[in-house]
Amino acid sequence: MSEPHIKTISFISRKAPHSQGLAKACLDMVLSNAVFEQNINFIFMGDGVYQLKDQQAPKLIDNKDLSAAFSALPLYDVHNIYVEADALPKRYMTAEDLVVEAKSISNEQIAQLLADSDVVYAL
């Protein structure tokens, strides 16, 4: 019996954390796929970087806090977490503002990650 092919699956999250439930949907998809031991790239672009911002107060707007779930990503072996290089400074944020460690990468590097992926989901 041959070894199963481990796929590289990339998820792009571009929406603010409490916008139409898309942030939670993307996070759920990442965690679901990680259980099957796939190589996961989790990429935050544009307003999506707000999802990773520390010290949020979503209960004030009757939403769930996703911070704990993001902190659990390494437990699911999701270590390839990226932020679009221009997104943080345009939103007056730095890497120290994030709840998880994320690598800052250029749009060219993002394009290469996507080209090297077997499957890409963009939310």
Coordinates of C-alpha atoms in Angstrom, one line a residue:
M1 CA 0.0 0.0 0.0
S2 CA 1.4 3.4 -0.9
E3 CA 1.8 6.3 1.4
P4 CA -1.0 8.9 1.3
H5 CA -0.1 12.1 -0.5
I6 CA 0.2 15.0 2.0
K7 CA -1.4 18.0 0.3
T8 CA -0.5 21.6 0.9
I9 CA -3.6 23.6 1.5
S10 CA -3.5 27.4 1.7
F11 CA -6.2 29.5 3.4
I12 CA -6.4 33.2 2.8
S13 CA -8.4 35.2 5.3
R14 CA -9.1 38.9 4.3
K15 CA -12.1 39.9 6.5
A16 CA -12.2 41.7 9.8
P17 CA -12.7 39.3 12.7
H18 CA -16.4 40.0 13.3
S19 CA -17.5 40.5 9.7
Q20 CA -20.2 38.1 8.6
G21 CA -18.7 35.1 10.4
L22 CA -16.1 34.5 7.7
A23 CA -13.2 34.7 10.1
K24 CA -14.6 31.9 12.2
A25 CA -15.5 29.9 9.1
C26 CA -12.0 30.1 7.8
L27 CA -10.5 29.2 11.2
D28 CA -12.8 26.2 11.5
M29 CA -11.8 25.0 8.0
V30 CA -8.1 25.3 8.9
L31 CA -8.5 23.3 12.1
S32 CA -10.7 20.7 10.3
N33 CA -8.0 20.2 7.6
A34 CA -5.2 20.2 10.1
V35 CA -6.7 17.1 11.8
F36 CA -6.0 15.2 8.6
E37 CA -2.2 16.0 8.8
Q38 CA -2.1 18.2 5.8
N39 CA 0.5 20.9 5.3
I40 CA -1.5 24.1 6.1
N41 CA -0.6 27.7 5.1
F42 CA -2.8 30.2 6.9
I43 CA -2.4 33.6 5.3
F44 CA -3.9 36.9 6.6
M45 CA -4.2 39.7 4.2
G46 CA -5.7 43.2 4.3
D47 CA -8.3 43.6 7.2
G48 CA -7.8 39.9 7.9
V49 CA -4.8 40.8 10.1
Y50 CA -7.2 42.3 12.6
Q51 CA -8.2 38.8 13.4
L52 CA -4.9 38.2 15.1
K53 CA -4.9 41.5 17.1
D54 CA -4.4 40.9 20.8
Q55 CA -6.7 42.5 23.4
Q56 CA -9.9 42.4 21.5
A57 CA -13.2 42.7 23.3
P58 CA -15.7 40.9 21.0
K59 CA -18.2 40.3 23.9
L60 CA -19.0 44.0 23.7
I61 CA -20.6 43.4 20.4
D62 CA -22.0 40.0 21.4
N63 CA -19.4 38.0 19.4
K64 CA -17.1 35.1 20.3
D65 CA -13.4 35.7 21.0
L66 CA -11.3 33.7 18.5
S67 CA -8.0 34.5 20.3
A68 CA -7.9 31.2 22.2
A69 CA -8.5 29.2 19.0
F70 CA -5.7 31.1 17.2
S71 CA -3.4 30.3 20.1
A72 CA -4.2 26.6 19.7
L73 CA -3.0 26.5 16.1
P74 CA 0.4 25.0 17.0
L75 CA -1.4 22.2 18.9
Y76 CA -2.9 21.3 15.5
D77 CA 0.6 21.5 13.9
V78 CA -0.4 24.7 12.0
H79 CA 2.9 26.5 12.0
N80 CA 2.8 28.2 8.7
I81 CA 1.0 31.4 9.7
Y82 CA 1.7 34.4 7.5
V83 CA 0.6 38.1 7.4
E84 CA 0.8 40.2 4.3
A85 CA 3.8 42.5 4.8
D86 CA 2.0 45.7 4.0
A87 CA -1.1 44.9 6.0
L88 CA 0.2 45.5 9.5
P89 CA 1.8 48.9 9.1
K90 CA -1.2 50.2 7.0
R91 CA -3.3 49.3 10.1
Y92 CA -0.8 50.8 12.6
M93 CA 0.0 47.3 13.9
T94 CA 3.2 45.4 14.6
A95 CA 4.1 41.8 15.1
E96 CA 4.0 42.4 18.9
D97 CA 0.2 43.2 18.5
L98 CA -0.6 39.7 17.4
V99 CA -1.9 36.7 19.5
V100 CA 0.3 34.3 17.5
E101 CA 3.6 34.4 15.9
A102 CA 3.2 35.1 12.2
K103 CA 5.8 35.5 9.4
S104 CA 5.5 38.7 7.5
I105 CA 5.7 38.0 3.7
S106 CA 5.5 40.0 0.5
N107 CA 2.8 39.7 -2.1
E108 CA 5.3 37.9 -4.3
Q109 CA 6.0 35.3 -1.6
I110 CA 2.2 34.9 -1.1
A111 CA 1.8 34.3 -4.8
Q112 CA 4.6 31.6 -4.7
L113 CA 2.9 29.9 -1.7
L114 CA -0.4 29.8 -3.6
A115 CA 1.3 28.5 -6.7
D116 CA 2.9 25.7 -4.7
S117 CA -0.4 24.7 -3.0
D118 CA -2.6 21.8 -4.0
V119 CA -5.7 23.6 -2.9
V120 CA -6.4 27.3 -2.1
Y121 CA -9.4 28.7 -0.1
A122 CA -9.9 32.4 0.0
L123 CA -12.5 33.9 2.5

